[in-house]
Short mmCIF file of C-alpha atoms in Angstrom, two decimals:
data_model
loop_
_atom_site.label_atom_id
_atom_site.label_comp_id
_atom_site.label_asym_id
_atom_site.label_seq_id
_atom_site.Cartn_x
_atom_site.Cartn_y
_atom_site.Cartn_z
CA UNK A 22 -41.09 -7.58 52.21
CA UNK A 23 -41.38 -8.69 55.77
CA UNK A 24 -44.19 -8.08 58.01
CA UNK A 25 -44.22 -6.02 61.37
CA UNK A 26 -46.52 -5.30 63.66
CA UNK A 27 -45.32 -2.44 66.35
CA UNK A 28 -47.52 -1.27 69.17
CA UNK A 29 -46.72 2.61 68.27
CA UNK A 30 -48.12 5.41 70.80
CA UNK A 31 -50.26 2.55 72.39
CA UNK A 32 -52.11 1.68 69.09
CA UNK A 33 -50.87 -1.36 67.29
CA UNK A 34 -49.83 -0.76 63.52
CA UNK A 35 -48.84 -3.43 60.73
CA UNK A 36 -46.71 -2.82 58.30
CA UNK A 37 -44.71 -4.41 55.37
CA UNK A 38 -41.47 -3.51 54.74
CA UNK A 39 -38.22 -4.16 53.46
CA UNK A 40 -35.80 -5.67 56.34
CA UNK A 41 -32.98 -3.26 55.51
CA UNK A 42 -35.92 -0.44 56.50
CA UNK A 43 -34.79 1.53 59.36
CA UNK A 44 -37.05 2.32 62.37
CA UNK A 45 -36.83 5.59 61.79
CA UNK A 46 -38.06 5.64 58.22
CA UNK A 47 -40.91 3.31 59.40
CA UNK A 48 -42.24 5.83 61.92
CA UNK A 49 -41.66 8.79 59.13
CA UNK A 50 -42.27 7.57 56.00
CA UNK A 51 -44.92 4.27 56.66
CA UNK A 52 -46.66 5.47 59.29
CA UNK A 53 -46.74 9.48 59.04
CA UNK A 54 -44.71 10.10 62.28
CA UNK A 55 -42.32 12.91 60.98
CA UNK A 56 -41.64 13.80 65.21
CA UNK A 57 -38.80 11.62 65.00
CA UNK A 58 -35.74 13.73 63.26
CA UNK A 59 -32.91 12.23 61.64
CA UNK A 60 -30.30 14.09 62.17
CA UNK A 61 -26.42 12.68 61.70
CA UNK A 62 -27.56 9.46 59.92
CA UNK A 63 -24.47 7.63 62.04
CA UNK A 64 -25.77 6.77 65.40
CA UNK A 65 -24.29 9.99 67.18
CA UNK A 66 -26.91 12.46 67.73
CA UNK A 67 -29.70 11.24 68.83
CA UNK A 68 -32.37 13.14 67.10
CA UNK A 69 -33.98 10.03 66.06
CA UNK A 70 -34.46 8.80 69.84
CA UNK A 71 -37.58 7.18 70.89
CA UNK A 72 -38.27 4.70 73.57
CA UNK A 73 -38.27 0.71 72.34
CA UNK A 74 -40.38 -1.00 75.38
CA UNK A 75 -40.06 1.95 77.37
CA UNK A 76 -36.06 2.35 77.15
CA UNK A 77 -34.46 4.91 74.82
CA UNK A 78 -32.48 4.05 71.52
CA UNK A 79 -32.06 5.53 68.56
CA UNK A 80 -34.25 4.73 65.99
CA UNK A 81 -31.48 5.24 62.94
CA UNK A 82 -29.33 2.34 64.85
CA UNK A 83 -32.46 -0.37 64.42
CA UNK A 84 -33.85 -1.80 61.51
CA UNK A 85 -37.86 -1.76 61.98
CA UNK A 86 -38.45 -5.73 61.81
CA UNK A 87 -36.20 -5.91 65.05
CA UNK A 88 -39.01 -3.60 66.59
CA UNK A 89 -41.68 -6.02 65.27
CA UNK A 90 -43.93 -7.26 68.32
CA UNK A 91 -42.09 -4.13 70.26
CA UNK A 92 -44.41 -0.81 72.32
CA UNK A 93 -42.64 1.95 70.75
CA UNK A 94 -43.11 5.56 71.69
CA UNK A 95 -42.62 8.65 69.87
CA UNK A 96 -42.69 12.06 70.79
CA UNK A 97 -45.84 12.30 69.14
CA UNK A 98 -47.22 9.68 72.42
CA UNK A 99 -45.94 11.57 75.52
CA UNK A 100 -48.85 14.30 75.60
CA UNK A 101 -52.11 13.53 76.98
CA UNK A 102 -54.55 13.18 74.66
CA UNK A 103 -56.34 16.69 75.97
CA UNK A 104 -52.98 17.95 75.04
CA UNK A 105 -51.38 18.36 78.40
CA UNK A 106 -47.89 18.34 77.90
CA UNK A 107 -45.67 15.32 79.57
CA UNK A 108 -43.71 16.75 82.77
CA UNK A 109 -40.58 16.49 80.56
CA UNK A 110 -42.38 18.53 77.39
CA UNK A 111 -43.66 21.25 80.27
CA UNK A 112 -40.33 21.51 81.46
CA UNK A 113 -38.20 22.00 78.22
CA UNK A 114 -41.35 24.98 78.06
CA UNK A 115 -40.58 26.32 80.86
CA UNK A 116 -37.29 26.62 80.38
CA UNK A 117 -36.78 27.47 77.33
CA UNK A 118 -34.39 24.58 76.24
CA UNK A 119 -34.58 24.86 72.58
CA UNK A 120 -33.83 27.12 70.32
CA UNK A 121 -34.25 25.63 66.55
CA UNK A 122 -36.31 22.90 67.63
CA UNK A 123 -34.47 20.18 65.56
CA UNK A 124 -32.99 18.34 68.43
CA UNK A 125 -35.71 18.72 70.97
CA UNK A 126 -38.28 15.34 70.31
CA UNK A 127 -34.86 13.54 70.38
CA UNK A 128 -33.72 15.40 73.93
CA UNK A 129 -37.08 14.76 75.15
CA UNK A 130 -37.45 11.23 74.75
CA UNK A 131 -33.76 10.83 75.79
CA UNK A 132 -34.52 12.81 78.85
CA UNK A 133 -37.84 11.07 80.14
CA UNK A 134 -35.82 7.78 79.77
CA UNK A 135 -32.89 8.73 81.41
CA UNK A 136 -34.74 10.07 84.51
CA UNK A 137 -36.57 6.83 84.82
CA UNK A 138 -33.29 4.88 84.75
CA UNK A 139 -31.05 6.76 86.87
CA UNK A 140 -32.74 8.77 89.91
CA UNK A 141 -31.55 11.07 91.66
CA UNK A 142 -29.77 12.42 88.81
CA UNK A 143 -27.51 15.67 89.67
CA UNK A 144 -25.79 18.21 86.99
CA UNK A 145 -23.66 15.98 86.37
CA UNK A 146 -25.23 13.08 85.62
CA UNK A 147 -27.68 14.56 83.13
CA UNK A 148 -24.56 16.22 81.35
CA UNK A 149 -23.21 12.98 80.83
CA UNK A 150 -26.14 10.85 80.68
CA UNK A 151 -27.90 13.09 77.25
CA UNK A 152 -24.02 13.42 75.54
CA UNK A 153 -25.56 10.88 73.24
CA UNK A 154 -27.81 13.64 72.55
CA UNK A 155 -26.63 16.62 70.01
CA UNK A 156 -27.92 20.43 70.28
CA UNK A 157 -25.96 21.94 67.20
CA UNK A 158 -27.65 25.45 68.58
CA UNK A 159 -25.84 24.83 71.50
CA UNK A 160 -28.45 25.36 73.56
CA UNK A 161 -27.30 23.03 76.58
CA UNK A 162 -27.58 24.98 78.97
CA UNK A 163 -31.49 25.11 78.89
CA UNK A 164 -31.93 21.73 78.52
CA UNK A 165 -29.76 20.56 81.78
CA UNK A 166 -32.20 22.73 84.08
CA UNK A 167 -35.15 21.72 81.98
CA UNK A 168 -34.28 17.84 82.81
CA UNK A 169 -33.13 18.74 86.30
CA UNK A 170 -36.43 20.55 86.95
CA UNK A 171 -38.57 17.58 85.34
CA UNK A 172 -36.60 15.28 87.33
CA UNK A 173 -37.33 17.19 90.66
CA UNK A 174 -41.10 17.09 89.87
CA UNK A 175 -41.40 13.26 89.52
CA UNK A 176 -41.26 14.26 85.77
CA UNK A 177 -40.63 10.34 84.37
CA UNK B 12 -27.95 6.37 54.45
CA UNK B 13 -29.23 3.24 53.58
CA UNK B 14 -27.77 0.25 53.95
CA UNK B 15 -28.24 -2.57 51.02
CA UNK B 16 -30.40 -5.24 50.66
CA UNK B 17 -30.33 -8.22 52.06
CA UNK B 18 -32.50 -11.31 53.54
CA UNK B 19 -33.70 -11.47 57.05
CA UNK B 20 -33.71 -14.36 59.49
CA UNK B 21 -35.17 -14.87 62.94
CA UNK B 22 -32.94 -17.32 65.17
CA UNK B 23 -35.49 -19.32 67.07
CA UNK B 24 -32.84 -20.96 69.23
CA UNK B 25 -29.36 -21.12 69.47
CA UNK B 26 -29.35 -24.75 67.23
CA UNK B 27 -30.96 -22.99 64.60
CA UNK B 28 -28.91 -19.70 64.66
CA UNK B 29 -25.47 -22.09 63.67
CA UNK B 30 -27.88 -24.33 61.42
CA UNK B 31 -28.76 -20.61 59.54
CA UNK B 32 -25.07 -19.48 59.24
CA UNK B 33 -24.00 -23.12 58.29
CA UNK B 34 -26.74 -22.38 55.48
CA UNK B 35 -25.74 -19.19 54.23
CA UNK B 36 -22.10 -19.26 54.64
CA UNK B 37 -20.09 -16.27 55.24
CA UNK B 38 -22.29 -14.29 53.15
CA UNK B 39 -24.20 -14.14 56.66
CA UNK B 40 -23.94 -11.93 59.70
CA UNK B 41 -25.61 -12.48 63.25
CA UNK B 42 -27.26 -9.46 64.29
CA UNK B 43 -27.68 -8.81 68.38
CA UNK B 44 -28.15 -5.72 69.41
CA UNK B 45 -26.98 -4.15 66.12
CA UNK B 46 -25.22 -1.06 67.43
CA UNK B 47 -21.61 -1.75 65.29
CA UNK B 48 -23.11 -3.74 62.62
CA UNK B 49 -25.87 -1.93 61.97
CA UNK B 50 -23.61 1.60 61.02
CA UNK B 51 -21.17 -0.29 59.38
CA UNK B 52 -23.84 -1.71 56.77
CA UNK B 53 -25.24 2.13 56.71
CA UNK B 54 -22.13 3.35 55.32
CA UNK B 55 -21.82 0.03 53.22
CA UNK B 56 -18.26 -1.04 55.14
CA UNK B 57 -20.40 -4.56 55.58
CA UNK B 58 -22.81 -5.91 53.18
CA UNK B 59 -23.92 -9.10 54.19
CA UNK B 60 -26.83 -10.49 52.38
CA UNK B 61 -28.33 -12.50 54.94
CA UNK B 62 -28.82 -11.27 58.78
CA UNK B 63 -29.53 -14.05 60.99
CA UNK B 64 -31.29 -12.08 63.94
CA UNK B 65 -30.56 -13.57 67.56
CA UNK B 66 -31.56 -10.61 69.66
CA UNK B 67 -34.76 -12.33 70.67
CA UNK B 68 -32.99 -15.29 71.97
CA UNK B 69 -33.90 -14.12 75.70
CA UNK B 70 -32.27 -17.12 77.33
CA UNK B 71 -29.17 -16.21 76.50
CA UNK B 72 -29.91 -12.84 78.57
CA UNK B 73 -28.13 -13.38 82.23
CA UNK B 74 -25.48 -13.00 84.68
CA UNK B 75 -24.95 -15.92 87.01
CA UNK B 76 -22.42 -16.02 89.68
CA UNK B 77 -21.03 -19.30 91.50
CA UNK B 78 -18.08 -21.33 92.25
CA UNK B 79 -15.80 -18.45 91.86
CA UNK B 80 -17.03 -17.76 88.24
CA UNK B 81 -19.39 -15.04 86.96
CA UNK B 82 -21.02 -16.27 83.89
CA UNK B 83 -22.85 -14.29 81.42
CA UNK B 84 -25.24 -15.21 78.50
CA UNK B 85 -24.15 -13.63 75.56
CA UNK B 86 -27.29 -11.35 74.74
CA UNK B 87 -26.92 -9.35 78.12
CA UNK B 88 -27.32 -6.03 77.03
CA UNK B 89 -24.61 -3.47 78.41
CA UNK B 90 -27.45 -1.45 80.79
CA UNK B 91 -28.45 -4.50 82.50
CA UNK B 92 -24.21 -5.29 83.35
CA UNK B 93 -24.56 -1.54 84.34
CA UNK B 94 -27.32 -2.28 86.86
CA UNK B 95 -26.92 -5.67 87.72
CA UNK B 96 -26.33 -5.43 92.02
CA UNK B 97 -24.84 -9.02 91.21
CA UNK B 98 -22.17 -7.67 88.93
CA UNK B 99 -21.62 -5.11 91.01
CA UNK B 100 -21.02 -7.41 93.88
CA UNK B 101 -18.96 -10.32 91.42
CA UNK B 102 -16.76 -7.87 88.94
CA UNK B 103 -17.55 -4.70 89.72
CA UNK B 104 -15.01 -3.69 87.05
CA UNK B 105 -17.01 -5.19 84.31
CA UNK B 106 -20.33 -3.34 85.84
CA UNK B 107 -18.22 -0.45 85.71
CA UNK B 108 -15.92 -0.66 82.35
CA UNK B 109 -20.29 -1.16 80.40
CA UNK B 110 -21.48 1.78 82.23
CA UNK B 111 -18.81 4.09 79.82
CA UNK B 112 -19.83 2.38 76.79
CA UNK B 113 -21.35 5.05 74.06
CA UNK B 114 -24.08 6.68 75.61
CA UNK B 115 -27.84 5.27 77.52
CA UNK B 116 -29.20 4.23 73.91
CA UNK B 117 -26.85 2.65 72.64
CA UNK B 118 -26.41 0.59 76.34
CA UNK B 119 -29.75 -0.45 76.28
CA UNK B 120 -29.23 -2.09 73.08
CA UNK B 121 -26.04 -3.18 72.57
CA UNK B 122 -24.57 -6.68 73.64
CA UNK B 123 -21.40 -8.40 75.53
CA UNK B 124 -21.35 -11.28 72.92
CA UNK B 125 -21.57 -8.98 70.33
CA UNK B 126 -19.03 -6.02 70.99
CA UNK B 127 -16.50 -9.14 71.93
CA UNK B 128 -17.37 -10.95 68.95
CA UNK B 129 -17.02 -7.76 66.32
CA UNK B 130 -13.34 -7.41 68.25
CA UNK B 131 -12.85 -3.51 67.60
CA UNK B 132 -9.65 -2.68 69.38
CA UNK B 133 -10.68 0.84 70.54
CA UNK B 134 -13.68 -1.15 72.45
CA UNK B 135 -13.96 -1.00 76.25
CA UNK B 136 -15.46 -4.23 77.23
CA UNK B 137 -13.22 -6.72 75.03
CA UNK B 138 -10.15 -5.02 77.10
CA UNK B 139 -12.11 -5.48 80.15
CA UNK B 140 -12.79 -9.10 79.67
CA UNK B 141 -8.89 -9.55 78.50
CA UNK B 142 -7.31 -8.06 81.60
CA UNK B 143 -10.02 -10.20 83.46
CA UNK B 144 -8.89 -12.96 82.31
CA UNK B 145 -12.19 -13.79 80.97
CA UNK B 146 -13.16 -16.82 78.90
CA UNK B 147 -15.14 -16.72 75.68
CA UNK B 148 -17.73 -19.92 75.08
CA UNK B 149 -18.69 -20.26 71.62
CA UNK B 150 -21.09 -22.87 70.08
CA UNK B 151 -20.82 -23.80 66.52
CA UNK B 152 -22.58 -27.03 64.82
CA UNK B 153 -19.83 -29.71 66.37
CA UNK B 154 -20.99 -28.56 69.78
CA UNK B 155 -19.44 -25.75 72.00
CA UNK B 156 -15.90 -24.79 73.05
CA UNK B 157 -14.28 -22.17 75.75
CA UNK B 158 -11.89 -20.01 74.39
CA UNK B 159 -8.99 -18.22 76.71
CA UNK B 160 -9.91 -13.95 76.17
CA UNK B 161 -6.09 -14.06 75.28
CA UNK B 162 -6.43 -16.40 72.57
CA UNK B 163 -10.01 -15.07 71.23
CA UNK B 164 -8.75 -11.56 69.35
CA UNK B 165 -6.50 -12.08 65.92
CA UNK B 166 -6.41 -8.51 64.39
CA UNK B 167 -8.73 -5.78 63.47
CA UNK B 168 -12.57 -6.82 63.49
CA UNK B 169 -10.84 -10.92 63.91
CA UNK B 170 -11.42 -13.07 65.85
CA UNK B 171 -10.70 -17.33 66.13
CA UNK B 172 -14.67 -17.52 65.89
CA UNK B 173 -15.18 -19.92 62.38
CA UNK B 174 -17.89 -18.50 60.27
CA UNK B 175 -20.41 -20.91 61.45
CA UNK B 176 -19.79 -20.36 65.46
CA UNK B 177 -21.77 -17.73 67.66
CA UNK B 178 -20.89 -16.81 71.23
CA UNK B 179 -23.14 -17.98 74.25
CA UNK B 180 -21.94 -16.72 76.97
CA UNK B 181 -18.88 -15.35 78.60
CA UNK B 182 -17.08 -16.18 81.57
CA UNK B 183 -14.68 -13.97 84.39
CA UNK B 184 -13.44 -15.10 87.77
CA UNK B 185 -15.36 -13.52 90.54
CA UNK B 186 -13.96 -10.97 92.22
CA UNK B 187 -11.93 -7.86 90.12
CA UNK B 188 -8.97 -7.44 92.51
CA UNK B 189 -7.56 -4.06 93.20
CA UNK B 190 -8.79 -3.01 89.42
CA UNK B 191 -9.09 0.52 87.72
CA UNK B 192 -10.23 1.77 84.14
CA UNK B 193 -8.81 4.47 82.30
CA UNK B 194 -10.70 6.00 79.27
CA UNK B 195 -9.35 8.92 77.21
CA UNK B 196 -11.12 10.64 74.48
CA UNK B 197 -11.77 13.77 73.45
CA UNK B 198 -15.73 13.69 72.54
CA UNK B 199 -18.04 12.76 74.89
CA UNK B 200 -19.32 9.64 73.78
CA UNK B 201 -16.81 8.53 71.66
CA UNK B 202 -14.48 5.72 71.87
CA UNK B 203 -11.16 5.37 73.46
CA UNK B 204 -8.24 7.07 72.24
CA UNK B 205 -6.22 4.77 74.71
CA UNK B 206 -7.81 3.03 77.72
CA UNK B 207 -6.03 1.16 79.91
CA UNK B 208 -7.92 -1.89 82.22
CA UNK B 209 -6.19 -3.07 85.30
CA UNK B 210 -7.47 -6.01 87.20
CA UNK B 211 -6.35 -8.68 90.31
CA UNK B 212 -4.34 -5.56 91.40
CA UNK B 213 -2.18 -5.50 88.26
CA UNK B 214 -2.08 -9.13 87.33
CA UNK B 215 -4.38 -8.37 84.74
CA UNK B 216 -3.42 -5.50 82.38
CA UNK B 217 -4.66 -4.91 78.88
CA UNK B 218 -4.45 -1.67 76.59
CA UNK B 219 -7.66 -0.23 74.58
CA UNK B 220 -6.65 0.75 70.73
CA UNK B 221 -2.51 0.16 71.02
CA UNK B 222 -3.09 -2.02 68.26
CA UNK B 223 -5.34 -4.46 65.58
CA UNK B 224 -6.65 -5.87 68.94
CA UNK B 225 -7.30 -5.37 72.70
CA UNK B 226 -3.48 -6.12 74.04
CA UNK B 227 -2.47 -7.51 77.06
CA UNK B 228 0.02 -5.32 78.58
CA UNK B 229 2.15 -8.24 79.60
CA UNK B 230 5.90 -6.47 80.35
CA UNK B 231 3.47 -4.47 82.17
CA UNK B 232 2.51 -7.39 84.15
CA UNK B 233 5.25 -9.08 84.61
CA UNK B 234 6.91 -6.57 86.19
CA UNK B 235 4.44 -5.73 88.76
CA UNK B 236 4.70 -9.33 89.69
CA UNK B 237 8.75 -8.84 90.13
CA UNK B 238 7.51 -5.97 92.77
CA UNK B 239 8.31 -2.91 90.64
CA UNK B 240 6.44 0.24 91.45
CA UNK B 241 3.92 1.36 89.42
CA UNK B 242 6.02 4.15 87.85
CA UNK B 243 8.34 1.49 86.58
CA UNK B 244 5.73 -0.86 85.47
CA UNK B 245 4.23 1.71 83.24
CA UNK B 246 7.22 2.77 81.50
CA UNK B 247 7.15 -0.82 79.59
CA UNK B 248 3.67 -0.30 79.06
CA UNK B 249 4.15 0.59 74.77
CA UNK B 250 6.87 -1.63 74.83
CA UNK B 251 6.97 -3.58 71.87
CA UNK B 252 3.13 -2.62 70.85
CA UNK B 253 2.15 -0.75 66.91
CA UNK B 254 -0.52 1.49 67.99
CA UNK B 255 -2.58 3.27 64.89
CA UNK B 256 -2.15 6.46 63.54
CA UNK B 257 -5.13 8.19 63.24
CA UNK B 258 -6.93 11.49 63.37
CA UNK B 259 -7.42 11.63 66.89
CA UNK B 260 -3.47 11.08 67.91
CA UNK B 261 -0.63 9.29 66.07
CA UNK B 262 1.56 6.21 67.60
CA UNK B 263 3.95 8.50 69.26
CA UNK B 264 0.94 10.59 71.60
CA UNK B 265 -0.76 6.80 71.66
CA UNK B 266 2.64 5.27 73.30
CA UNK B 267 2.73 8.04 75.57
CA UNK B 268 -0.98 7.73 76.74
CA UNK B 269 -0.21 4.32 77.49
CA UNK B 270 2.39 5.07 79.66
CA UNK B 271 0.51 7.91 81.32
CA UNK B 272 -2.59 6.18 81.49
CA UNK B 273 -1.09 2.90 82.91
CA UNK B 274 0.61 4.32 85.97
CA UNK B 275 -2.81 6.16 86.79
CA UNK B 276 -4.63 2.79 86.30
CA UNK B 277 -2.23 0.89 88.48
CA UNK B 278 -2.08 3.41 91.17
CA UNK B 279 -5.99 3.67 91.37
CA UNK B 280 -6.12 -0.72 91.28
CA UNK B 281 -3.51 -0.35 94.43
CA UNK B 282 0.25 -0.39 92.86
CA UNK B 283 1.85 1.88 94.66
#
């Protein structure tokens, strides 16, 4: 067993584990974080996407003692702690951009990073920049005004 | 899925990376940014049992441009080529050719050392570096050595690199030329069915998945250099190559998006 220590959600957490442990089972399984979906198990969908020192990755693709000494957030960190929702949460509410709900931490974390990388994102560029991100509803649509809007509003 | 077992190193330099893999033999694996590696051992296609981790080795993170050479430390993850204005300004082609690569994630974690050393044909930035003419400098425990992008690939997932050797950095001339990259797929996000890099205005040509490695396209070449048009050029571009039959298109559609894909590529890089 190796030992990590991950700043998670702005609280710093130590854990053993084994090296093959994923970061995704880390945040589930160790430390009670069951936000973070896994969803294709082979690096292609994205529900497991959190942000690794504030840029998105998916958290099936990393084992957890590459994250040690990392500031990982999880979709369980984006609301304030009164429970306002994040610009990004607000705006998939607003919009309505989920359906089954499996996808959605995943889309949201992609989303908030991808509007802090690229700005001035149009259609376009959201469309391409979330295709690492899977909606098996389909429910696209939704989700491209629901990033556009938060990405209008400052919403990184 | 979970991959199996094994024992994990931390590389505190680059010494002690080689000094680590001289230890452990070929039973060991460098991990960078883990983005092939790291599904291969989830489906159990690799099973190393030691990782030698050398994604913290932040000094090997740059991109440094001079004397008509852009150098690049072999950690640089594909976002920062993406965003780098000096890339942009140096090879713009290989800014370009990393901002197509998988999807943001996987950028921001994935590596030019590793993605050329892993040597996937259906890769982007291994063509790229080819049709560049790039140079690859690898360090292994009798000291370094620069190897010609041409040289570096030996089949599928080969390369010359000796089981103790790790890239540092790689190297392209400054300044892409007339250049163009062609990608073709069918998902978003997936790999290339057949890509085609052009660079130096079609001195440069190499093909993406025609074959166990990234190819130079050199009848291709060669006869943009003897002043044919770009049609022409193009219609050597399978010439000679074994692409893969696969699920996505057999050789026959591969030799033709060669072809296809080439005389777009050349046009775009300036070939009339």
């Amino acid at each position: 067993m190796t030992a990590v220590t991950l700043t998670v959600n702005g609280t710093e957490r130590s854990l053993e584990v084994e090296p093959r442990t994923l970061l995704v089972h880390a945040l589930r399984d160790d430390l009670g974080l069951t936000g973070t979906n896994v969803g294709c198990d082979s690096s292609s969908c994205g529900a497991c996407t959190v942000l690794v020192d504030g840029q998105s990755a998916k958290s099936c693709t990393m084992f957890a003692v590459q994250a040690d000494g990392a500031d990982i957030t999880t979709i369980e960190g984006v609301a304030d702690a009164d429970g306002t929702l994040h610009p990004m949460q607000q705006a998939f509410h607003e919009h309505h951009a989920l359906q089954c709900g499996y996808c959605t931490p995943g889309m949201v974390m992609a989303a908030i990073s991808l509007v802090d990388e690229y700005p001035g994102l149009d259609e376009g560029g959201v469309r391409h920049g979330l295709e690492g991100n899977l909606c098996r509803c389909t429910g696209y649509q939704n989700i491209v005004d629901a990033v556009l809007a938060a990405a209008g509003s400052g919403g990184d | 899925m979970i991959p199996a077992a094994f024992d994990y190193e931390v590389a505190e330099s680059v010494d002690h990376a080689i000094s680590l893999l001289g230890e452990h033999g070929d039973d060991a694996k460098l991990l960078a940014g883990g983005h092939s590696l790291i599904p291969m051992m989830r489906y159990r296609l690799a099973t190393p049992s030691v990782l030698v981790d050398v994604g913290r080795l932040d000094d090997l993170r740059y991109i440094r441009t001079g004397n008509g050479t852009v150098s690049i430390g072999a950690l640089t993850r594909h976002s920062e080529l993406e965003h780098s204005a000096a890339l942009a300004e140096a090879c713009p082609m290989l800014a370009s050719v990393a901002a197509l690569v998988g999807d943001p994630a996987v950028r921001h974690r994935g590596t030019l050392g590793g993605t050329i050393a892993h040597a996937d044909p259906a890769s982007d930035l291994p063509a790229a570096v080819l049709a560049l003419g790039g140079t690859i400098v690898a360090q292994g425990p009798g000291g370094s050595r620069e190897i010609a992008a041409t040289d570096f690939f030996t089949g599928y997932f080969e390369s010359v690199l000796a089981d103790d050797e790790m890239i540092t950095e790689v190297r392209v001339p400054a300044g892409s030329g007339g250049w163009n990259y062609q990608k073709f797929n069918r998902r978003a996000q997936d790999w290339a069915i057949v890509g085609v890099a052009v660079a130096g205005g079609g001195a440069g040509v190499s093909l993406v998945n025609m074959g166990s490695t990234p190819v130079r396209a050199s009848g291709v070449e060669a006869a943009v250099a003897g002043g044919a048009s770009a049609a022409e050029a193009a219609a050597v571009a399978a010439d000679g190559l074994d692409p893969p039959d696969d699920l996505n298109a057999d050789a026959e559609y591969r030799s033709h998006l060669a072809r296809v894909l080439t005389e777009r590529a050349l046009n775009a890089a300036g070939v009339a």
